[in-house]
PDB file of C-alpha atoms in Angstrom:
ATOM      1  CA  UNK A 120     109.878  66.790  89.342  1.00 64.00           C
ATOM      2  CA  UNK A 121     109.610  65.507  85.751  1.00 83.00           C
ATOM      3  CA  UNK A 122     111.543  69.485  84.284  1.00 85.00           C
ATOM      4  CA  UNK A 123     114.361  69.089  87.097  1.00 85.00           C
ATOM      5  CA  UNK A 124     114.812  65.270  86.124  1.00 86.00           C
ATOM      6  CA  UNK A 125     115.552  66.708  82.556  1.00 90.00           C
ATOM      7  CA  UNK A 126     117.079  69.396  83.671  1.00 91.00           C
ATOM      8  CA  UNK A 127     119.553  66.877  85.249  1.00 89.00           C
ATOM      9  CA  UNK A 128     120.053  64.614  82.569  1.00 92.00           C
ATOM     10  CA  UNK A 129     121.158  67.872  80.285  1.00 94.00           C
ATOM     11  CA  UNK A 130     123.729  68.503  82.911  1.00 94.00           C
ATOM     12  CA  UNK A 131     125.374  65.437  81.242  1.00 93.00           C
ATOM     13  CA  UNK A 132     125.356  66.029  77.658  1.00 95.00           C
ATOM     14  CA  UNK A 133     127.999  65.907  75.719  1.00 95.00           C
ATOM     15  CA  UNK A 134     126.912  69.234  74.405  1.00 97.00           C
ATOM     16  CA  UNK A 135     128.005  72.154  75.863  1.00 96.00           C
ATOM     17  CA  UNK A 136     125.213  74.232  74.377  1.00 96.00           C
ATOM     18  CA  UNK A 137     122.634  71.448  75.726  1.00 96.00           C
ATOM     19  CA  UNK A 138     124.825  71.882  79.425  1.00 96.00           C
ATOM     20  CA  UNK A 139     124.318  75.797  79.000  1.00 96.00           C
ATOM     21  CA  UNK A 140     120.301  75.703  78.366  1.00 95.00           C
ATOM     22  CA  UNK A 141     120.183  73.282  81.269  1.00 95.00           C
ATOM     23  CA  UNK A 142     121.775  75.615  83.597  1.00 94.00           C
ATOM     24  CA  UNK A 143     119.687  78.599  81.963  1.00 93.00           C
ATOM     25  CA  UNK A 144     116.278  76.130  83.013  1.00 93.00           C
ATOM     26  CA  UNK A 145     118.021  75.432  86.624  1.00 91.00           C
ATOM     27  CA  UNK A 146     117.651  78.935  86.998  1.00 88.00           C
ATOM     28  CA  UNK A 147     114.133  79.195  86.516  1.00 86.00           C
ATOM     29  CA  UNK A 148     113.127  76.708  89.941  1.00 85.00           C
ATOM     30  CA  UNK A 149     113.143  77.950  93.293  1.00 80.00           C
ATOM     31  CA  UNK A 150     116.250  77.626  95.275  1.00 74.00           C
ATOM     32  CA  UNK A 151     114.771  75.293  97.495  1.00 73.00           C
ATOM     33  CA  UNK A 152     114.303  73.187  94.707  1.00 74.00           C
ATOM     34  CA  UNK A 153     117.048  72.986  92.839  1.00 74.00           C
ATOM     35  CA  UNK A 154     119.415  72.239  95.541  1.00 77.00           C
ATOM     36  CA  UNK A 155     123.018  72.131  94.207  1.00 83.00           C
ATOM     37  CA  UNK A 156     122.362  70.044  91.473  1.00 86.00           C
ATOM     38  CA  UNK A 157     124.484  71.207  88.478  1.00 91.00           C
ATOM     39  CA  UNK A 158     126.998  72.780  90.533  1.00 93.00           C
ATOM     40  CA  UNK A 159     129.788  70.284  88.817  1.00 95.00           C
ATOM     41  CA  UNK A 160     129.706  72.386  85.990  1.00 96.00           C
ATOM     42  CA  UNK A 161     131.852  75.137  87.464  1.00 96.00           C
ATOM     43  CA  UNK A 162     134.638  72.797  86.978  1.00 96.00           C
ATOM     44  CA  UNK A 163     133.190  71.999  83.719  1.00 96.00           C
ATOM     45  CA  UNK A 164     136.186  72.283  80.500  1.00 96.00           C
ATOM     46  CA  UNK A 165     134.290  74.604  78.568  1.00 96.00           C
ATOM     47  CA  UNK A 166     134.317  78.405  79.482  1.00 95.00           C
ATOM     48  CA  UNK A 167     130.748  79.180  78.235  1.00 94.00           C
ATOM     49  CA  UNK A 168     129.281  76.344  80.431  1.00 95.00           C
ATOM     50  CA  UNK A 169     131.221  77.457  83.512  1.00 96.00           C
ATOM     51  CA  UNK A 170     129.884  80.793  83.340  1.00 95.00           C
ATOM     52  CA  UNK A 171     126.544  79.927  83.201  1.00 94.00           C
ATOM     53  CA  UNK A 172     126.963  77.597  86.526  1.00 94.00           C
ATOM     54  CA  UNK A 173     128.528  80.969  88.232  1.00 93.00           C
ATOM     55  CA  UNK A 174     125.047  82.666  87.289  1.00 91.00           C
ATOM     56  CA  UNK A 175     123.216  79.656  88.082  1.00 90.00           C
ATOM     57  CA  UNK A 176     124.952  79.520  91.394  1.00 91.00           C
ATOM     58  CA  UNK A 177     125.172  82.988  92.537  1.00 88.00           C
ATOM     59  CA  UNK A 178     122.560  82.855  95.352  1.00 84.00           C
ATOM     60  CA  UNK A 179     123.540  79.350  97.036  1.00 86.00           C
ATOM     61  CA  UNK A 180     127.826  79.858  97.287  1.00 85.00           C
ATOM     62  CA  UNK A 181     127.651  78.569 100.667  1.00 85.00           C
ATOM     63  CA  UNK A 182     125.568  75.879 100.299  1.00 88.00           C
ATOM     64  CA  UNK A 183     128.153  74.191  97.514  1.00 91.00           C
ATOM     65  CA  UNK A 184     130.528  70.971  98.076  1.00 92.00           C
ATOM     66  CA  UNK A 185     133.859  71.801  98.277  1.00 94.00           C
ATOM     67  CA  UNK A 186     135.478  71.201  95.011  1.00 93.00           C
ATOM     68  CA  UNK A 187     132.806  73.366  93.400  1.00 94.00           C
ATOM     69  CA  UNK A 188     133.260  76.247  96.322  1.00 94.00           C
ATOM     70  CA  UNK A 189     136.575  76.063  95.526  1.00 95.00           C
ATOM     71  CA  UNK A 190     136.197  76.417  91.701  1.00 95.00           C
ATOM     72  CA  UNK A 191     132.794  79.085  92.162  1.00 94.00           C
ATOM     73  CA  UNK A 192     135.637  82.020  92.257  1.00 93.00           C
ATOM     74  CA  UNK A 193     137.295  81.648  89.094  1.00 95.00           C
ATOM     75  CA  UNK A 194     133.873  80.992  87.346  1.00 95.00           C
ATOM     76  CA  UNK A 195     132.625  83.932  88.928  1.00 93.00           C
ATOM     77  CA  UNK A 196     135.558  85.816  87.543  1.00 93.00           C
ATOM     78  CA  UNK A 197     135.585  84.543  84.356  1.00 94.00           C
ATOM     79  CA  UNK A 198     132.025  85.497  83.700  1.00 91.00           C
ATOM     80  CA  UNK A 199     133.214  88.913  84.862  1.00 90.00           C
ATOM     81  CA  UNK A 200     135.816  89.399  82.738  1.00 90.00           C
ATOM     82  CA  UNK A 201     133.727  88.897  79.637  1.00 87.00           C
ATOM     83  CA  UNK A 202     131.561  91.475  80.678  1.00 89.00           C
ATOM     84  CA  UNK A 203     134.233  93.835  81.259  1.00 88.00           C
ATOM     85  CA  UNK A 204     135.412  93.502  77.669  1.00 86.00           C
ATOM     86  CA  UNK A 205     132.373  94.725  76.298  1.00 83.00           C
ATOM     87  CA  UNK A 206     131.726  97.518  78.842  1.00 77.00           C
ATOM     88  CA  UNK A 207     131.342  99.456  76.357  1.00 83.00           C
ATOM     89  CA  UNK A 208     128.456  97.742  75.723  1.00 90.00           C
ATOM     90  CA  UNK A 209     125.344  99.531  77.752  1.00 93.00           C
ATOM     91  CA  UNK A 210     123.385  95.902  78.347  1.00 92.00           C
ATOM     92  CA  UNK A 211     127.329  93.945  79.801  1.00 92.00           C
ATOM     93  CA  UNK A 212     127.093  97.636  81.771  1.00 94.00           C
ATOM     94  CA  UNK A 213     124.134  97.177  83.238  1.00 95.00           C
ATOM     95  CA  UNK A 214     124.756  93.153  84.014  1.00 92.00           C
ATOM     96  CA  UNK A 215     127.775  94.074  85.515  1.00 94.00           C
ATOM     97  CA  UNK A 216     126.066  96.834  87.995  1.00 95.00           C
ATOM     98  CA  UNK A 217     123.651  93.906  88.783  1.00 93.00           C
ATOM     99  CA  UNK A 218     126.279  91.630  89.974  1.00 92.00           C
ATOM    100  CA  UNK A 219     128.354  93.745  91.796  1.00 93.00           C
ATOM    101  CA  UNK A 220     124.848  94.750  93.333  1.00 93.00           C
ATOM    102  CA  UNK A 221     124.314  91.624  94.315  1.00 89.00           C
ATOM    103  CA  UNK A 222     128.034  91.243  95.491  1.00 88.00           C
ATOM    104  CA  UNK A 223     127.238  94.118  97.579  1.00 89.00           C
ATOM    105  CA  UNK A 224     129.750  96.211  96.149  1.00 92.00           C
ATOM    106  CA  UNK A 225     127.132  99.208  95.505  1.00 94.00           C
ATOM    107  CA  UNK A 226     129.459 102.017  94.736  1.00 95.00           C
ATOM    108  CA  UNK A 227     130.929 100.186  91.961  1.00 94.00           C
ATOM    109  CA  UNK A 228     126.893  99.105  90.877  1.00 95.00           C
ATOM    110  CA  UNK A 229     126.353 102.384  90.671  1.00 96.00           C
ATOM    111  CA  UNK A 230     129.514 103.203  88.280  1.00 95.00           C
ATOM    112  CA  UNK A 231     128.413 100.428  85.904  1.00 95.00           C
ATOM    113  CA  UNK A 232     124.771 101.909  85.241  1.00 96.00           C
ATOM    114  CA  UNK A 233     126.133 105.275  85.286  1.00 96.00           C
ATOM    115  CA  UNK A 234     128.401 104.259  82.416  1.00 95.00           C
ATOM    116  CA  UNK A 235     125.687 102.523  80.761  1.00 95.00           C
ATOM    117  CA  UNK A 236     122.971 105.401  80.715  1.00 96.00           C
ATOM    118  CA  UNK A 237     126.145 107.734  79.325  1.00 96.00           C
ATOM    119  CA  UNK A 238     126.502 105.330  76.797  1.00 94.00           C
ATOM    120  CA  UNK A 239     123.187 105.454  76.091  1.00 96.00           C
ATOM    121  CA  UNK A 240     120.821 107.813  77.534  1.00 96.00           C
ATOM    122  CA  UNK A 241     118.220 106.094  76.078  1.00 97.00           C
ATOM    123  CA  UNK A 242     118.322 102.410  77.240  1.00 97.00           C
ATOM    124  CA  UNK A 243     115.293 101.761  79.181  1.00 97.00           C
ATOM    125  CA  UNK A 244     116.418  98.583  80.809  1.00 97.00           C
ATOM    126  CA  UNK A 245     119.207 100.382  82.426  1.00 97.00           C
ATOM    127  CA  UNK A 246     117.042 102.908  83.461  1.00 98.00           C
ATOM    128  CA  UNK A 247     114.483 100.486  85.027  1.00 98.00           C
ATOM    129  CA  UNK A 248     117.317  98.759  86.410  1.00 97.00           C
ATOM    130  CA  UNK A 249     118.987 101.577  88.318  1.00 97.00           C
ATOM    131  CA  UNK A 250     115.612 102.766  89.294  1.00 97.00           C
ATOM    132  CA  UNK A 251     114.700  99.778  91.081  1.00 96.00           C
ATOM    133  CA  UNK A 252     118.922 100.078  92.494  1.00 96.00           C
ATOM    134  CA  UNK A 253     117.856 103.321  93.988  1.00 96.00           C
ATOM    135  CA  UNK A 254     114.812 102.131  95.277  1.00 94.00           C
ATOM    136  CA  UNK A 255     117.100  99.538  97.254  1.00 93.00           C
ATOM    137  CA  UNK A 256     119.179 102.338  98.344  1.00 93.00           C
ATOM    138  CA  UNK A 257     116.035 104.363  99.662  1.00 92.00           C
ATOM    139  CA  UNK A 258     117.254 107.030  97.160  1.00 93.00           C
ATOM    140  CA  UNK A 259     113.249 107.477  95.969  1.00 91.00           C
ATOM    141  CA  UNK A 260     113.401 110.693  94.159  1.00 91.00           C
ATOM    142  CA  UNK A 261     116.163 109.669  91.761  1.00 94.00           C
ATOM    143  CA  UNK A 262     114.614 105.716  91.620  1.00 96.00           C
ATOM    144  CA  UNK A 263     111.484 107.714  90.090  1.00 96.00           C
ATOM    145  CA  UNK A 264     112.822 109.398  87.551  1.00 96.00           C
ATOM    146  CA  UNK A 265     114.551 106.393  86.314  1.00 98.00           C
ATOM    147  CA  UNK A 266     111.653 104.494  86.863  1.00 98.00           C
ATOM    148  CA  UNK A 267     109.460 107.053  85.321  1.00 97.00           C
ATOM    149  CA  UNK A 268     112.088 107.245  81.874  1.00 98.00           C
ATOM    150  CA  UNK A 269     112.255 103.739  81.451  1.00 98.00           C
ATOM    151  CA  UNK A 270     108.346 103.333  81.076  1.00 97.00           C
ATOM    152  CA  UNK A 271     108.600 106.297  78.571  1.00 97.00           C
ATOM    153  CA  UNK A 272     111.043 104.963  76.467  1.00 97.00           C
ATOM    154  CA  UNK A 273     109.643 101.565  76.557  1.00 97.00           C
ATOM    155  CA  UNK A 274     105.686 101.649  77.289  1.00 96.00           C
ATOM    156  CA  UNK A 275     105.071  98.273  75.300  1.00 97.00           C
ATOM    157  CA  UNK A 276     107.087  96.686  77.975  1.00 97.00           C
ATOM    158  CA  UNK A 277     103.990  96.213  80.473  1.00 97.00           C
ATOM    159  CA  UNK A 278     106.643  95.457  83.715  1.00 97.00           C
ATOM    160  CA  UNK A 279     108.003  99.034  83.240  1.00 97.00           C
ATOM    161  CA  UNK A 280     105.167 100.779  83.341  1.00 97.00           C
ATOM    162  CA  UNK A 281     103.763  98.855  86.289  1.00 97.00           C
ATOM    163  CA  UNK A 282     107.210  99.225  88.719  1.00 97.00           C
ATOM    164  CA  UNK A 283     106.803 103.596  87.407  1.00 97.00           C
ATOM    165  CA  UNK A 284     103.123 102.960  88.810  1.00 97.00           C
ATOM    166  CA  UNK A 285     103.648 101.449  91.713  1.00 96.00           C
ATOM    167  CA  UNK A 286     106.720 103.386  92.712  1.00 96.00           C
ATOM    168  CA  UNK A 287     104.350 106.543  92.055  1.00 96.00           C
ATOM    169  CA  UNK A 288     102.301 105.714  94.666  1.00 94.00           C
ATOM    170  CA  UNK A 289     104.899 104.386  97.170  1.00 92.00           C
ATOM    171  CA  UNK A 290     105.339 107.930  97.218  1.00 90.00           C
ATOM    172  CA  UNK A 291     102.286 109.452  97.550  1.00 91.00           C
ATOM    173  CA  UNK A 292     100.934 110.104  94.464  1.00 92.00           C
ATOM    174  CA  UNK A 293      98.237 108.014  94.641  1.00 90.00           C
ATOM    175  CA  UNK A 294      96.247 109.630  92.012  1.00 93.00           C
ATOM    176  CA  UNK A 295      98.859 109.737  89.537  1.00 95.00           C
ATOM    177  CA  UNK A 296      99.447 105.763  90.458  1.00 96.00           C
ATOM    178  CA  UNK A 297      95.299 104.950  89.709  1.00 96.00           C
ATOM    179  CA  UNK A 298      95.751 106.992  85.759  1.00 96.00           C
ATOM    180  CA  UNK A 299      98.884 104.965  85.367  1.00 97.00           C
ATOM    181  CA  UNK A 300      97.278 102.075  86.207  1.00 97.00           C
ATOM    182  CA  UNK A 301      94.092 102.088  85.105  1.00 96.00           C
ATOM    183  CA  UNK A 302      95.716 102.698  81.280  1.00 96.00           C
ATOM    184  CA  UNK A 303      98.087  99.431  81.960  1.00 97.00           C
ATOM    185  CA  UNK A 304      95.292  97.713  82.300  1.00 97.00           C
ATOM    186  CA  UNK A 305      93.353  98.378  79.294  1.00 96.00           C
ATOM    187  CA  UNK A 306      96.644  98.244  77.549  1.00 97.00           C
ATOM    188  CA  UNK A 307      97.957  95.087  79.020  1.00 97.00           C
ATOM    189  CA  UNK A 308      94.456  92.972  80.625  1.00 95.00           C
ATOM    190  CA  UNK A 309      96.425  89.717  80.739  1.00 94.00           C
ATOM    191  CA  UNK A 310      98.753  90.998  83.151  1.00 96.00           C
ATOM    192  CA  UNK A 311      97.575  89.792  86.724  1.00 96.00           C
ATOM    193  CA  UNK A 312      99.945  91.878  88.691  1.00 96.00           C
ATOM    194  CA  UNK A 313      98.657  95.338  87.460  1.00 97.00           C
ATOM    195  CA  UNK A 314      94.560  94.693  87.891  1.00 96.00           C
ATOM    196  CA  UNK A 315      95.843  93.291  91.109  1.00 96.00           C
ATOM    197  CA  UNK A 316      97.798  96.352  91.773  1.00 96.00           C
ATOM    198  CA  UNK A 317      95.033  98.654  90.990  1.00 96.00           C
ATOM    199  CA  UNK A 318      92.544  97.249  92.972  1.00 95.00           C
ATOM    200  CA  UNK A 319      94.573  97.221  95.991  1.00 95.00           C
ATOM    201  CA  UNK A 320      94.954 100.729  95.480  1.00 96.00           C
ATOM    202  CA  UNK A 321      91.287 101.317  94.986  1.00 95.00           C
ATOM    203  CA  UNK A 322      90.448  99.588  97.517  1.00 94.00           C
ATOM    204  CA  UNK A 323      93.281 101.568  99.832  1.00 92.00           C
ATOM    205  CA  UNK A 324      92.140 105.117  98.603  1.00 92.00           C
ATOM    206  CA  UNK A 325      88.446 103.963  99.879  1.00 90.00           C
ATOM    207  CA  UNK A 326      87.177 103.274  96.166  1.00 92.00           C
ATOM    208  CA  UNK A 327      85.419 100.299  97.129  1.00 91.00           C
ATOM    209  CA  UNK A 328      82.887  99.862  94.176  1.00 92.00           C
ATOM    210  CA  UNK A 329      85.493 100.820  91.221  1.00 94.00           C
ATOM    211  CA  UNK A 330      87.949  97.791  93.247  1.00 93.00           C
ATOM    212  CA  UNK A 331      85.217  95.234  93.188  1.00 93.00           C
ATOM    213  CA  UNK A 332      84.755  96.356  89.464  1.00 94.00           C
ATOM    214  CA  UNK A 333      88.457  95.420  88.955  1.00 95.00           C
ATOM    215  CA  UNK A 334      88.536  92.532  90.841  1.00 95.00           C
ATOM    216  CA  UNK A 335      85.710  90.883  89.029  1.00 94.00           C
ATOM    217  CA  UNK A 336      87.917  91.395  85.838  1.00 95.00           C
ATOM    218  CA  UNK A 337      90.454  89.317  87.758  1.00 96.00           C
ATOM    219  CA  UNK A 338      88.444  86.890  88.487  1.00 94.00           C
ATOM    220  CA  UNK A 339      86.695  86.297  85.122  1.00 94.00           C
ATOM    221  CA  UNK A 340      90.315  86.389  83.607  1.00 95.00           C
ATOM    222  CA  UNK A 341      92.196  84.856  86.655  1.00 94.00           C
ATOM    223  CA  UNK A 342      89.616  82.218  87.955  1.00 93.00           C
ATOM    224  CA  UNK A 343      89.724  80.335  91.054  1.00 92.00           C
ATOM    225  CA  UNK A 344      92.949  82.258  92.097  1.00 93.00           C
ATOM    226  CA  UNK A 345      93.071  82.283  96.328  1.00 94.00           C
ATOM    227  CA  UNK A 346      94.335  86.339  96.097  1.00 94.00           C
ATOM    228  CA  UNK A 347      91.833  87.486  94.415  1.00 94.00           C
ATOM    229  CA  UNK A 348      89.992  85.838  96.472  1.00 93.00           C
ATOM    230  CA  UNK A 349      91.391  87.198  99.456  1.00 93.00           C
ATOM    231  CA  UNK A 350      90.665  90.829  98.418  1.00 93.00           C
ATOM    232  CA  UNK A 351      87.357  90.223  96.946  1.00 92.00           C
ATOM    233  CA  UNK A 352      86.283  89.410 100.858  1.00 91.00           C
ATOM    234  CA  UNK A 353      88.589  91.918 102.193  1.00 89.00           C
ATOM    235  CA  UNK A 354      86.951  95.010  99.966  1.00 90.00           C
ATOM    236  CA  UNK A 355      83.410  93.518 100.650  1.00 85.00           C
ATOM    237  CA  UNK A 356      83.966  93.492 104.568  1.00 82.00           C
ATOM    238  CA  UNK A 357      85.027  97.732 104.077  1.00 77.00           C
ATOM    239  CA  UNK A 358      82.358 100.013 105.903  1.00 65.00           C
TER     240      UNK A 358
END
């Protein structure tokens, strides 16, 4: 309550940049928690601030009072149109496949991170973007390979490698999934969701001693925490 009371009182700052970071922050709370507040600012005078309310906005259009469900459109457009001027830019590319994504406008999502990756073959985040795209579209062959790429090209970025891992064994490779891993979590030990990962595959491929081994590193690193919990009593109730 105390962040989205000064998230609130930004809102009114005479400073657009202090209006933009507020939005950026709205962003962060659940949408059950944030309500509307803020939506004003897609009638706000300064471009750069109503762009940031279309983001900020882009998941509760129905839910807004009139005036600002009237204005959302044009925000939303605006923000659009800068990213079409620097489509030539892979990153715009790849934010412009995720809105029209989420606009549900899929063949042109998939246009945007085409044009991206032929800009640059080599951007991970529009590979790990599409990937997780195709997984959407139940295209799982091609998801994997851009899944797999962008954990190549990037395999400091912990998230990467953990979606390639995962989305290896959403397809059966089980085995493959437990290497990938069990290196991402030497590499990367603060990183709850990949211990937790592995051990639920463990656990799932009837490893039940090398689970509990993992799940007591959760727990020394993650203690008190009710999943961990949870799968330290299911794994210890296996036959």
């Amino acid at each position: 309550p105390t962040e989205m009371e000064a998230v609130m009182n930004a809102f009114a700052d005479p400073d657009p940049l202090v209006r933009i970071g507020a939005l950026r922050a709205l962003r962060s709370f659940p949408s059950n928690a944030r309500g509307t507040s803020g939506s004003h600012l897609l009638r706000d005078p300064v471009r750069g601030v109503r762009i940031e309310a279309a983001l900020a906005f882009l998941d509760q259009q129905d839910l807004l009072p009139l005036d600002d469900a009237r204005a959302y459109p044009e925000a939303l457009g605006e923000y659009e149109d800068s990213l079409l001027t620097s489509a030539s830019n892979p990153d715009a590319a790849v934010r412009l496949a995720e809105l029209e994504s989420h606009l549900g406008s899929t063949d042109a999502a998939r246009r945007f991170y085409r044009h991206a990756l032929r800009v640059n073959p080599d951007f991970a985040a529009a590979h790990h973007a599409f990937g997780l795209f195709m997984v959407r579209e139940r295209n799982h062959d091609d998801a994997l390979v851009h899944l797999r790429r962008a954990a190549e090209l990037n395999p400091d970025n912990w998230r990467y490698v953990y979606v390639y891992g995962v989305a290896e064994n959403s397809v059966g490779s089980g085995d493959k999934a437990l290497r990938i891993l069990d290196d991402a979590w030497l590499k990367f030990p603060n990183e709850f969701d990949i211990g937790f990962a592995l051990a639920t595959m463990l656990r799932d491929q009837g490893e039940r001693e090398q689970a509990i081994h993992i799940v007591g590193e959760l727990d020394t690193r993650f203690p008190d925490n009710a999943s961990v919990n949870a799968l330290f009593e299911n794994i210890s109730n296996m036959n």
